XYZ file of C-alpha atoms in Angstrom:
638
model
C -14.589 27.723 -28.977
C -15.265 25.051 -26.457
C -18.886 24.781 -26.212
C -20.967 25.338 -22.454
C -22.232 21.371 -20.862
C -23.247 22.754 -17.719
C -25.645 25.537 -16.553
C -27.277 26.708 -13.242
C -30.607 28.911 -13.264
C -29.413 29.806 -17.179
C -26.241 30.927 -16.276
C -22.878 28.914 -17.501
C -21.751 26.993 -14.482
C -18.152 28.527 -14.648
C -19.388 32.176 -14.686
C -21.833 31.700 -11.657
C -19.131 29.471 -9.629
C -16.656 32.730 -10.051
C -19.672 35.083 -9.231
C -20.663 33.011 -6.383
C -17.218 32.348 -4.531
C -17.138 28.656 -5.364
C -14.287 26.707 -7.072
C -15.259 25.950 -10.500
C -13.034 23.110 -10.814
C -14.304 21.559 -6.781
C -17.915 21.524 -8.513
C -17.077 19.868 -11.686
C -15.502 17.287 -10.354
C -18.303 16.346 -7.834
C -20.508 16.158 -10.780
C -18.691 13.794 -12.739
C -17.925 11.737 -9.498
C -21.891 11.696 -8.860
C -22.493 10.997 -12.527
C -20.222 7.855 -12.659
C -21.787 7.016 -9.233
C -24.830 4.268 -9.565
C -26.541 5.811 -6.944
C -27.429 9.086 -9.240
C -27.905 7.130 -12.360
C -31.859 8.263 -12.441
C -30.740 11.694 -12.302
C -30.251 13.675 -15.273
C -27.360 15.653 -15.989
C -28.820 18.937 -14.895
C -30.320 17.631 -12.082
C -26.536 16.752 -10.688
C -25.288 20.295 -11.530
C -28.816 21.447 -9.395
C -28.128 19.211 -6.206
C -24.125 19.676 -6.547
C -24.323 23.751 -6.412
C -27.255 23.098 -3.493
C -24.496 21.322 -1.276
C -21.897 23.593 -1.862
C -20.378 24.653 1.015
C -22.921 23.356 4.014
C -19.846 21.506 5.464
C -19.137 22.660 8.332
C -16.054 25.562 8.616
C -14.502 26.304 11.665
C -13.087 29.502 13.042
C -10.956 30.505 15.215
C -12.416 34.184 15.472
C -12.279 35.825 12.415
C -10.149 33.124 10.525
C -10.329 29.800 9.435
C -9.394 26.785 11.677
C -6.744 25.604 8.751
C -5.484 29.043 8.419
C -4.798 29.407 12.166
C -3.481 26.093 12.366
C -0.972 26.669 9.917
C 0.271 29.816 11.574
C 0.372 28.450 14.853
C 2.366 25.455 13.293
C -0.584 22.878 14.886
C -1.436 20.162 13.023
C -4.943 20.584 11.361
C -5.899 17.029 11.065
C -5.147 16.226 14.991
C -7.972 19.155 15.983
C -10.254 18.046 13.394
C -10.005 14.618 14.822
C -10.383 15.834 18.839
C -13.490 18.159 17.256
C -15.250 14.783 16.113
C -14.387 12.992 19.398
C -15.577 15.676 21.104
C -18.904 16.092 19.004
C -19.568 12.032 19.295
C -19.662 12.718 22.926
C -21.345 16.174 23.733
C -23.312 16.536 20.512
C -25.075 19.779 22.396
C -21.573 21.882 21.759
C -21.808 24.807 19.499
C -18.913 24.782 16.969
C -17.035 27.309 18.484
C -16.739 25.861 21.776
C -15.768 22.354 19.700
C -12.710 24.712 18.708
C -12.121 26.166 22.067
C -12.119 22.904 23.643
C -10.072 21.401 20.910
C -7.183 23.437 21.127
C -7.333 24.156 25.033
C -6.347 20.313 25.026
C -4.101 20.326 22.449
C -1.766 23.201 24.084
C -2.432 21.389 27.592
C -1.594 18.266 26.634
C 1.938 19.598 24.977
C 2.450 21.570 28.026
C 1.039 19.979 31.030
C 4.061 19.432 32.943
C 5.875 22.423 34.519
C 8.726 22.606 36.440
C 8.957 26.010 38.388
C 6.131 27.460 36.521
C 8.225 26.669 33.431
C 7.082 23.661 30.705
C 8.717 20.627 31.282
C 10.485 20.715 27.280
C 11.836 24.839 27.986
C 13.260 23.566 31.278
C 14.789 20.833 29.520
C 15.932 23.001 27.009
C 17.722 25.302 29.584
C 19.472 22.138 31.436
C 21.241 19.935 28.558
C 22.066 17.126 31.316
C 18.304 16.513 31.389
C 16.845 14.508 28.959
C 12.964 15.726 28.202
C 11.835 12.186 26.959
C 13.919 10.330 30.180
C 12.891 12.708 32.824
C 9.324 12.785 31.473
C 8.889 9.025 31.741
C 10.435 9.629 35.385
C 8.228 11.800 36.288
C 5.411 9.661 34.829
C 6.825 6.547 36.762
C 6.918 7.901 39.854
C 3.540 9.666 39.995
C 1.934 6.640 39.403
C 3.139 5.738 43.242
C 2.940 8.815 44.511
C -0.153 10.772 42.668
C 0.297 14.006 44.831
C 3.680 14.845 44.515
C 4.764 17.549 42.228
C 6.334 17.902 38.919
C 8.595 20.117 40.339
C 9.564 18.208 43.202
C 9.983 15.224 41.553
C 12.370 17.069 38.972
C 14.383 18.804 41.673
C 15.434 15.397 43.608
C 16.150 13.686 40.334
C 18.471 16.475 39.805
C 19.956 15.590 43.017
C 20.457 12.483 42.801
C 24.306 11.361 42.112
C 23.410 10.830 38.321
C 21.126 11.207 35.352
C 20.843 11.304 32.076
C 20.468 8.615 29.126
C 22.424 5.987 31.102
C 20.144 3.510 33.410
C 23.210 2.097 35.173
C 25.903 3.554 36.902
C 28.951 1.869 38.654
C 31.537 4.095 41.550
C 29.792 7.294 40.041
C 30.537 6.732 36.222
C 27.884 4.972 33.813
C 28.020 1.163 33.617
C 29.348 1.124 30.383
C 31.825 3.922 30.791
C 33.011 1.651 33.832
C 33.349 -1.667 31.830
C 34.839 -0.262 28.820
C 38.126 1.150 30.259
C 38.220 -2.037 32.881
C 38.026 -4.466 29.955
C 34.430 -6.044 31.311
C 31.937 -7.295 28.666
C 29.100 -4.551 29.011
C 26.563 -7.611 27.577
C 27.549 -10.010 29.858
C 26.744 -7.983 33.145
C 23.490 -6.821 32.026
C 22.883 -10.137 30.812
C 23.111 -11.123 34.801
C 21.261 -7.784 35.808
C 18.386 -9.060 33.833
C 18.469 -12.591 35.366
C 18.691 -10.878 38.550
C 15.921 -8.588 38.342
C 13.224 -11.812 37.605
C 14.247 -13.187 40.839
C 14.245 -10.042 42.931
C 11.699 -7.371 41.121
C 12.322 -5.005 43.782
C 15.723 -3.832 44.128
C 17.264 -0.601 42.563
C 19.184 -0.164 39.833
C 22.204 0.519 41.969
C 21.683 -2.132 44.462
C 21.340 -4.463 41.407
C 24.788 -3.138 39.623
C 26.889 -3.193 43.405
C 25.572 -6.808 43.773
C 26.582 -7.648 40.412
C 29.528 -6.283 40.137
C 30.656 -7.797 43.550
C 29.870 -11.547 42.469
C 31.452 -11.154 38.757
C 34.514 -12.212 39.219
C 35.870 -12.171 36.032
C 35.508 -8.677 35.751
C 39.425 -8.005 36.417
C 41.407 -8.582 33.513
C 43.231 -11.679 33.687
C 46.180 -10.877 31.392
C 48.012 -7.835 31.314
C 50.840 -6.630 28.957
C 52.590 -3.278 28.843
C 49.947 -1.106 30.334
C 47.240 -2.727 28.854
C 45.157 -6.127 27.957
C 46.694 -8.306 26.556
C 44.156 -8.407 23.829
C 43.851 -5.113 23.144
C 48.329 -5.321 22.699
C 46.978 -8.075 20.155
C 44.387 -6.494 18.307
C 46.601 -3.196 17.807
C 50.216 -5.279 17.209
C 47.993 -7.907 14.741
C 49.468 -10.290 16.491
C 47.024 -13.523 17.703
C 45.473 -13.318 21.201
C 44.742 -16.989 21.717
C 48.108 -18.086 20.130
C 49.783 -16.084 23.243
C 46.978 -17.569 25.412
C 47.689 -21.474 24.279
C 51.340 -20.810 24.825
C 51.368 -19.495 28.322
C 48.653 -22.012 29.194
C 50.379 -24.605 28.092
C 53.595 -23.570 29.933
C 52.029 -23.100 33.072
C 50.072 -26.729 32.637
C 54.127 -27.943 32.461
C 55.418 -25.519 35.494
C 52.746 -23.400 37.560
C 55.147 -21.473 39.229
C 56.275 -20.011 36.228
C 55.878 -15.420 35.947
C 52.959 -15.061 33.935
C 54.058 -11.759 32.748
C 57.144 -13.293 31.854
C 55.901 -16.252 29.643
C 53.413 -13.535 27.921
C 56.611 -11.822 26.989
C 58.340 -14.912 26.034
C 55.755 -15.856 23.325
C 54.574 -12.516 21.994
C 58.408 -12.164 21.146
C 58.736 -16.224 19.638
C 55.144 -14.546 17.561
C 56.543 -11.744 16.162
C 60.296 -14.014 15.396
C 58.698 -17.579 14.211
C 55.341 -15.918 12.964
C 54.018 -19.172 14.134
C 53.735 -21.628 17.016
C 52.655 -25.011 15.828
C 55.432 -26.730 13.116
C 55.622 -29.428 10.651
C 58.271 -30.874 8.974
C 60.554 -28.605 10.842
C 58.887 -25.123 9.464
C 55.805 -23.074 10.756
C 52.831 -24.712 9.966
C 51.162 -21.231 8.218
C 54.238 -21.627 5.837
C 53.633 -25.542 5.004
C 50.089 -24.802 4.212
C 51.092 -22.201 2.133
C 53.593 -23.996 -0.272
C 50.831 -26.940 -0.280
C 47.993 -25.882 -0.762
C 46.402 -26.134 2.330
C 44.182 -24.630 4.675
C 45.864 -23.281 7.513
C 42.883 -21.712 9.753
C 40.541 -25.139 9.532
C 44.358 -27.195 10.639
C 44.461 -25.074 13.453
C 41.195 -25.297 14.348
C 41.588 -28.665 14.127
C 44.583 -28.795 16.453
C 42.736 -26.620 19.324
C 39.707 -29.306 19.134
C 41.724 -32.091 19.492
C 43.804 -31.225 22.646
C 40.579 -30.146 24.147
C 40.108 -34.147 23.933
C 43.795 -35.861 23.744
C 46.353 -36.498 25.750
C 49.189 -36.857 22.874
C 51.868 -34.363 22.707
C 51.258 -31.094 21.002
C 53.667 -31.865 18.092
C 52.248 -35.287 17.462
C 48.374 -34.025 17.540
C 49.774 -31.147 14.617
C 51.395 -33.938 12.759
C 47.805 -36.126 12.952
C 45.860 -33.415 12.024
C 47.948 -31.989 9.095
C 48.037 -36.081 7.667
C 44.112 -36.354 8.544
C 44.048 -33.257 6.103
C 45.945 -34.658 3.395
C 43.865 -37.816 3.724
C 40.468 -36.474 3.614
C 40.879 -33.374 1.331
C 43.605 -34.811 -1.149
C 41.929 -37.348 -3.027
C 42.488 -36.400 -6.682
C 45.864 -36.574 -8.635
C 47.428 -35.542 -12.034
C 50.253 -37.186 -12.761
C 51.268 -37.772 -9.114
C 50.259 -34.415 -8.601
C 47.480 -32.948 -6.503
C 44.784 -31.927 -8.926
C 43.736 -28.622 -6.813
C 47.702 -27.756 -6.872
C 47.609 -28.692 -10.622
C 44.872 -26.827 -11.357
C 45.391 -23.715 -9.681
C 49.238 -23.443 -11.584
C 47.816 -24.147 -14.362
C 44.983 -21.614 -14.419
C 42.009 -24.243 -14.410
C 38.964 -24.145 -13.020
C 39.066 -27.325 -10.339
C 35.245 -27.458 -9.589
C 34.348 -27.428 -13.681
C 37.069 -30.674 -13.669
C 35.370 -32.309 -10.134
C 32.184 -31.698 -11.946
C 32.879 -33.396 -15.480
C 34.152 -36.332 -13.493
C 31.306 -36.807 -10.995
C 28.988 -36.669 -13.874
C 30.201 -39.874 -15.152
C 29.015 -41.364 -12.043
C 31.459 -44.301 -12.050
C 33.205 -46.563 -9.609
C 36.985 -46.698 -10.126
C 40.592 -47.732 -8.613
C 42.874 -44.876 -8.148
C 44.985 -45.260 -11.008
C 42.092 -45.836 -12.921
C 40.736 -42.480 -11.537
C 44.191 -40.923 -12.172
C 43.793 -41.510 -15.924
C 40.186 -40.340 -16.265
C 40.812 -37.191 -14.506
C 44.042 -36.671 -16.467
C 41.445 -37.274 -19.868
C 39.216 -34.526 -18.144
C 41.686 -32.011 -17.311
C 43.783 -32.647 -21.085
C 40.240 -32.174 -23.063
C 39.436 -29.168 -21.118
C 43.266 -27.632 -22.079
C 42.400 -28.551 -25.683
C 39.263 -27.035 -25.983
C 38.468 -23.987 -23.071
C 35.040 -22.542 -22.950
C 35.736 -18.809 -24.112
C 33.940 -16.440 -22.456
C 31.060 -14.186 -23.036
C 31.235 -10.646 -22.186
C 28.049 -8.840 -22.596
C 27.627 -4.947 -23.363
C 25.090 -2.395 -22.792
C 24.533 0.904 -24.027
C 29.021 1.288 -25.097
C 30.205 -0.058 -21.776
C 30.401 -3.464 -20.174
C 27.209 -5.241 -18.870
C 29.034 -5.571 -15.613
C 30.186 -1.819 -15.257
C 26.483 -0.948 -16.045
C 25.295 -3.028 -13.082
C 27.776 -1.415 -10.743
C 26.770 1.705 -11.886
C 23.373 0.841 -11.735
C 23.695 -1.165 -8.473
C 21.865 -3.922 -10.357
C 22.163 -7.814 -9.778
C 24.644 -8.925 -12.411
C 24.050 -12.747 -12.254
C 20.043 -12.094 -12.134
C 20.937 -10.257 -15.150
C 23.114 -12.828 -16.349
C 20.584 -15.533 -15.572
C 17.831 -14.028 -17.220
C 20.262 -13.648 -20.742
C 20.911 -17.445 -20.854
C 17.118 -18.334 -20.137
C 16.072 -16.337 -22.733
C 18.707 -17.500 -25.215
C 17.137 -21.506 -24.281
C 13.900 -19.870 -25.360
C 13.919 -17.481 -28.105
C 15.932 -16.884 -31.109
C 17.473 -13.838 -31.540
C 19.396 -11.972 -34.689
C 21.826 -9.807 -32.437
C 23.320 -10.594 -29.076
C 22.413 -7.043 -27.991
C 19.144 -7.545 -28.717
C 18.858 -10.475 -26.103
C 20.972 -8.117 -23.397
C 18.702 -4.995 -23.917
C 15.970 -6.816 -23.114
C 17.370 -8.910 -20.082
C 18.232 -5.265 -18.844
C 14.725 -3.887 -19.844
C 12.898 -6.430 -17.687
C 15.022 -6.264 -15.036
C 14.965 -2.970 -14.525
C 10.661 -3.011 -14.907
C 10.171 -5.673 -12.541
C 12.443 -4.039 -9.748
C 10.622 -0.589 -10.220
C 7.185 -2.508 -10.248
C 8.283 -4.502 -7.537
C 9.142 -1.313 -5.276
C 5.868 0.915 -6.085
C 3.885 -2.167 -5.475
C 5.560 -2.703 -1.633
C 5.050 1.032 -1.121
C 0.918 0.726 -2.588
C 0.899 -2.277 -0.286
C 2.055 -0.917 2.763
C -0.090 1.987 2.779
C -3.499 -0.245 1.768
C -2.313 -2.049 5.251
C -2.966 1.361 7.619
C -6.531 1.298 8.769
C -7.446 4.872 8.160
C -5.492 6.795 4.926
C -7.040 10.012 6.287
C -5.764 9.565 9.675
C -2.125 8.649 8.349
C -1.551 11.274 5.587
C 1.850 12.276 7.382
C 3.124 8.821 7.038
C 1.926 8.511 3.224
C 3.400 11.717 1.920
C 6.820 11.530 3.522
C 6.365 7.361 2.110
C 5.458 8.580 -1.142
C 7.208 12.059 -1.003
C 4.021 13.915 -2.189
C 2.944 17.271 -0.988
C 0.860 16.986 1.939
C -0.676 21.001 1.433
C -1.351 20.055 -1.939
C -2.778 16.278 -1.284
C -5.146 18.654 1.204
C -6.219 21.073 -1.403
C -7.126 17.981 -3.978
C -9.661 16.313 -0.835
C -11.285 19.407 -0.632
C -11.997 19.577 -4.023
C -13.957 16.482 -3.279
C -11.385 13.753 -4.470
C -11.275 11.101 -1.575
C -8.045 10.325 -0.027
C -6.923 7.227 -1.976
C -7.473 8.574 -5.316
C -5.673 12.141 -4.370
C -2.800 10.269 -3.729
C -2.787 8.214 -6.291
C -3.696 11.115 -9.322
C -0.488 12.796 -7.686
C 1.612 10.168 -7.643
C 0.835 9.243 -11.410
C 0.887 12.785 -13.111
C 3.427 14.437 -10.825
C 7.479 15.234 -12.168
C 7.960 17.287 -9.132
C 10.222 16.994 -5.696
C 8.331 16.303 -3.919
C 5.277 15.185 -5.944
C 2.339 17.592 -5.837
C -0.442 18.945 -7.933
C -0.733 22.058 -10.325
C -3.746 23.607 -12.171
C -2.293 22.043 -15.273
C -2.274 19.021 -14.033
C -5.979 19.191 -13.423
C -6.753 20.425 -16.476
C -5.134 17.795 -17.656
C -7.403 15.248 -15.703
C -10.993 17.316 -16.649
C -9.443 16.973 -20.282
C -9.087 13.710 -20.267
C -12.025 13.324 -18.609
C -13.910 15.430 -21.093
C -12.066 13.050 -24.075
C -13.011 10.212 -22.830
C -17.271 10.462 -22.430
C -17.221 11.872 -25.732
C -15.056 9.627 -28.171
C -14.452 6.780 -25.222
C -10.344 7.392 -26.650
C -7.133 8.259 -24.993
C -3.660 7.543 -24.941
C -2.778 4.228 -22.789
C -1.043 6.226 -19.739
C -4.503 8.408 -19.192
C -6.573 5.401 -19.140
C -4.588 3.425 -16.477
C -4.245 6.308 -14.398
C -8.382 6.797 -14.737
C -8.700 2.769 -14.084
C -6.429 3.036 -10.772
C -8.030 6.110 -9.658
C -11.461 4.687 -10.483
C -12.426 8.144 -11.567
C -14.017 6.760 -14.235
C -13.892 2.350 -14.996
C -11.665 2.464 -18.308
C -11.643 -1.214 -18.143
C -13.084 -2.285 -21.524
C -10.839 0.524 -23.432
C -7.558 -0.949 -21.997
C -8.217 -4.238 -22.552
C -9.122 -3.177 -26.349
C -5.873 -1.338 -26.918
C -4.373 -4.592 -24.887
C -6.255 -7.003 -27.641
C -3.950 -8.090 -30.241
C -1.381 -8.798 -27.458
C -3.533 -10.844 -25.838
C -5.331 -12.682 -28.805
C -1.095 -13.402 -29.814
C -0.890 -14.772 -26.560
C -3.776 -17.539 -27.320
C -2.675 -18.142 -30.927
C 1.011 -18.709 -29.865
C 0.333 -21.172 -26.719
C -2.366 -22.881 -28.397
C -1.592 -24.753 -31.270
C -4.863 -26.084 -31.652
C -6.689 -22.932 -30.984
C -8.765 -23.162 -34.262
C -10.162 -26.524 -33.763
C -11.718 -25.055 -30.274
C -15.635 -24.436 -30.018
C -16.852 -20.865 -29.344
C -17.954 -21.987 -25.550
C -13.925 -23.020 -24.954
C -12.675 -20.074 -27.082
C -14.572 -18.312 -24.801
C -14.331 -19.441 -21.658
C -10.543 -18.736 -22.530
C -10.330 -15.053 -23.281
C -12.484 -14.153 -20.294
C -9.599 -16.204 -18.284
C -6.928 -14.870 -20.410
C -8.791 -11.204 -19.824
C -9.298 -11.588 -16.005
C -5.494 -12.316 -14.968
C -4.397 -9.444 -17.226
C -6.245 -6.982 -15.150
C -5.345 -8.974 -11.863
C -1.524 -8.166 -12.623
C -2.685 -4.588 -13.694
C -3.720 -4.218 -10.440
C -0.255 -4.466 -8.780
C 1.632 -2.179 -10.520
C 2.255 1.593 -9.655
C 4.402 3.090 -12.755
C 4.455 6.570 -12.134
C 6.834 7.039 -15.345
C 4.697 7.410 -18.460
C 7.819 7.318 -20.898
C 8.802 4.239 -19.688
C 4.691 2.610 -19.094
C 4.532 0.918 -21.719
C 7.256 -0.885 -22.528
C 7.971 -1.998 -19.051
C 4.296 -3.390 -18.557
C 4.601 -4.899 -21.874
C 7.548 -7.197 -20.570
C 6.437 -7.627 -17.054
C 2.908 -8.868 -18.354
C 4.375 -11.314 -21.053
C 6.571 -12.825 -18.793
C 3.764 -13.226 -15.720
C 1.395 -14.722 -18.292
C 3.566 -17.122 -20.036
C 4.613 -18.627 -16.846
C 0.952 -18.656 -15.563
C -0.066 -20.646 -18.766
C 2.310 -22.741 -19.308
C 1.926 -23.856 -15.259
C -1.758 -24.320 -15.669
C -3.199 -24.093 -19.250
C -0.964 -25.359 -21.787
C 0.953 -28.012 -22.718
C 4.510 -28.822 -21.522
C 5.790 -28.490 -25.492
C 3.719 -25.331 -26.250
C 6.194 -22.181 -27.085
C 6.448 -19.159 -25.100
C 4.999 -16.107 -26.438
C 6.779 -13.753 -29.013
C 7.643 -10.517 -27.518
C 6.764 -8.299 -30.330
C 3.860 -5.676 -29.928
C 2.517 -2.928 -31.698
């Protein structure tokens, strides 16, 4: 039987917590927080236990008559934290209030500020509610706007001529009765571009309306009718939906009418959307389409053309004669290497070689050569590489590709990849899966680290945890009622979240009875034998429930003292002072990458840590401690 530590006036603390009305578990853990606190360290043990049950319960409690404030905020579906934080406004600024007219006052705001506005003695979100055309965010904005120029005119006023005006609702702009965008979608008018001009317009002349502004607009764009049309519709829309290419039919009839401008432009449209769909093609060489010429050599087609279209912007020449320069520009520029009279791209790609690997090899030799003598070289290149191909690795994990595994997995492959090769430079290794497992392993540990420690981050940013506890648990997905309960057991925000975070398995994360008899256990382990398994001890050290520091970094020893022997070759020759003055270094950025990570999966803890913090500290050392030829550390630990 588990033997009584604490007593009040004789009595075991448990048995006169339950006869008292006090949580048993609340007061034990405000002991051991004002034990561990240097403030109290003069006090004995008993002493705590006497000034913890003397403080019980003088917080203050509010009511709402005969219930709690919590209680009736959760029934009235208010949130408890807003009153709590109007009560202490309200307190820092008429500290004579009694506590019950704190409440009063409290919640007589809250309910007017959610229903101040009222539209024929109805609140401004039912009356919303009741006319779907009005938008209760858009009209209360309105209403907002237009008090501010006119302070004594009514909600309900204001409301009613909104309602009569011509329009409303989430569009700002409007255009012969329909919304602005509405309006320039079935007339073909970019949307962007006219409010582009609305908002130019409005810097120079603050004042108008927004339908003054749109008229004036509209009336000046005069783009805004669509220039080509082709049965019943745009032209590009015909192109978009026939695939056929818009500016192909535009160069053509351009180009007609720059020959004949009295020609029928919706005859010439007609003309070339039928020589499209025949020819496929309007610009030739050699007597075929041009698409099909770059096809059968090799070529690209789409940077010819673009080509083409830049250079008539600028010449004079014929079209046929500017498609014929650009298509031999092409082959001058981009056609430089040969096999056997043979364009070494072309060759490669029949022949199933890679043609950057062959560019590569060659450019390596960094020589200077004719172009025969360039045509033997690469054919040497090219022959050597058919000789002797580089076969291929294909990596598994657990019975199925390493590839599959990162689709499935929706994992970086090449990262993955990378990280094999770099540790194949590095280490030696019995079994190939050996090297994969572990390229997998630390993957996976620094992309979990990685995420806990942006979500840890993010929330250490807000200036006031308590104030954004809705924001934390939907982060974090923890169990706001239950994160509640644990702070008024006396556990301050930070480390509630952080104990339920850790220790939690459930969706979402929250805390259980078991759970905290699991902490007072471990707790209750650790003053007495100053042992406990890894997991409890960094979840005490990040909670700072109680500083596990030195019993980590003893379990963490003979990693770290392998760390020293294996970078430091000359480690024995050192004097104590250096020896020293190492390990407190070595000891020191160990805990400085503790601090950043947030594993809240204890099966996986310690293996994932184990890689993460090998890998950190080797490339911290062998950047600033040791020698460029000292080798990295072995990645055994037990």
């Amino acid at each position: 039987m588990q033997q009584v530590k604490y007593f009040f006036d004789n009595i075991p603390l448990n048995a006169y917590c339950l006869a008292h009305g006090l949580n048993p578990n609340s007061v034990r853990t405000r002991v051991w927080k004002k034990r561990n606190n240097p403030k109290y360290a003069h006090l004995t043990d008993q002493e705590i236990v006497n000034l913890v049950i003397k403080t019980c319960n003088t917080g203050t409690l509010y009511m709402v008559g005969d219930i709690s404030l919590r209680k009736y905020c959760q029934e009235h579906d208010i949130n408890f934290q807003t009153i709590i934080s109007r009560i202490n406004k309200l307190k820092a600024k008429n500290p004579n209030l009694t506590n019950d007219e704190l409440v009063k006052q409290s919640l007589d705001c809250f309910e007017n500020h959610n229903f101040t506005l009222y539209v024929d003695n109805i609140p401004l979100k039912d009356y919303c509610a009741l006319h779907p055309d009005l938008k209760y965010n858009t009209i209360r904005g309105h209403i907002l706007n237009i008090r501010n120029q006119d302070p004594n005119k009514s909600v309900t006023e204001i409301v009613h001529e909104y309602e009569k005006k011509e329009h409303f609702g989430i569009y700002r702009y409007y255009y012969c009765g329909i919304p602005l965008k509405e309006y320039c979608d079935k007339k073909n008018i970019s949307y962007r571009a006219i409010i582009a001009r609305i908002n130019r317009y409005t810097k120079i002349h603050p004042i108008t309306s927004d339908d003054e502004l749109v008229n004036i607009i509209m009336d000046e764009y005069s783009p805004f009718i669509p220039k080509y049309q082709y049965n019943g519709t745009t032209l590009r829309d015909y192109c978009i939906n026939h695939d056929i290419s818009y500016y192909s039919v535009v160069s053509f009839v351009k180009r007609a009418l720059e020959k004949d401008s009295t020609l029928n432009i919706d005859t010439l449209i007609d003309t070339a959307i039928k020589a499209i769909k025949k020819q496929g093609i309007i610009y030739y060489y050699d007597g075929i389409p041009l698409r099909d010429y770059c096809r059968i050599n090799h070529l690209n087609a789409s940077s010819i053309r673009s080509s083409i279209i830049k250079k008539k912007a600028t010449s004079s020449l014929p079209l046929q004669e500017i498609v014929n320069k650009c298509v031999e520009a092409w082959h001058e520029a981009y056609i430089k290497y040969y096999y056997d009279d043979e364009p070494l791209f072309t060759y490669c790609k029949k022949n199933n070689i890679n043609y950057n690997t062959i560019i590569s090899r060659y450019l390596d030799l960094n020589i200077t050569e004719t172009d025969e003598e360039r045509k033997i070289t690469l054919k040497s290149i090219v022959d050597e590489v058919r000789r002797f191909p580089k076969t291929r690795i294909k990596y598994y994990f657990q019975e199925q590709s390493l590839r599959q595994y990162c689709l499935k997995s929706n994992y970086s492959y090449s990262a993955i990849h990378r990280r094999i090769q770099k540790y194949q430079r590095e280490f030696e290794y019995t079994l190939k899966s050996e090297v994969v497992e572990e390229a997998v392993i630390t993957y996976e540990a620094k992309n979990i680290l990685k995420t806990n420690y942006d979500l840890f981050n993010y929330l250490s940013s807000l200036d006031d945890i308590s104030k954004n506890l809705d924001i934390i648990t939907s982060t974090l997905n923890i169990d706001i009622e239950s994160l509640n309960d644990m702070i008024e057991m006396g556990f301050d925000s930070y480390q509630a979240i952080l104990l339920i975070w850790f220790l939690s398995k459930t969706n979402p994360k929250s805390m259980t009875d078991d759970l905290l008899k699991q902490i007072y256990s471990s707790i209750s382990i650790y003053q007495a034998t100053n042992s406990l398994d890894i997991y409890s001890l960094y979840v005490l050290y990040k909670t700072c429930i109680i500083d596990t520091t030195e019993s980590i970094l003893l379990y963490f020893e003979p990693f770290l003292e392998n760390i020293i022997i294996e970078y430091e070759p000359h480690y024995k020759k050192l004097s104590l002072e250096e020896l020293n003055t190492l390990w407190l270094e070595l000891n020191s950025y160990f805990l400085m990458l503790l601090d950043t990570i947030y594993l809240d999966d204890k099966q996986k803890f310690l293996k994932h840590i184990m890689y993460l913090l090998s890998e950190k500290i080797r490339i911290f050392y062998l950047e600033t401690t040791f020698p460029p030829e000292a080798k990295t550390l072995k990645k055994e630990f037990t």
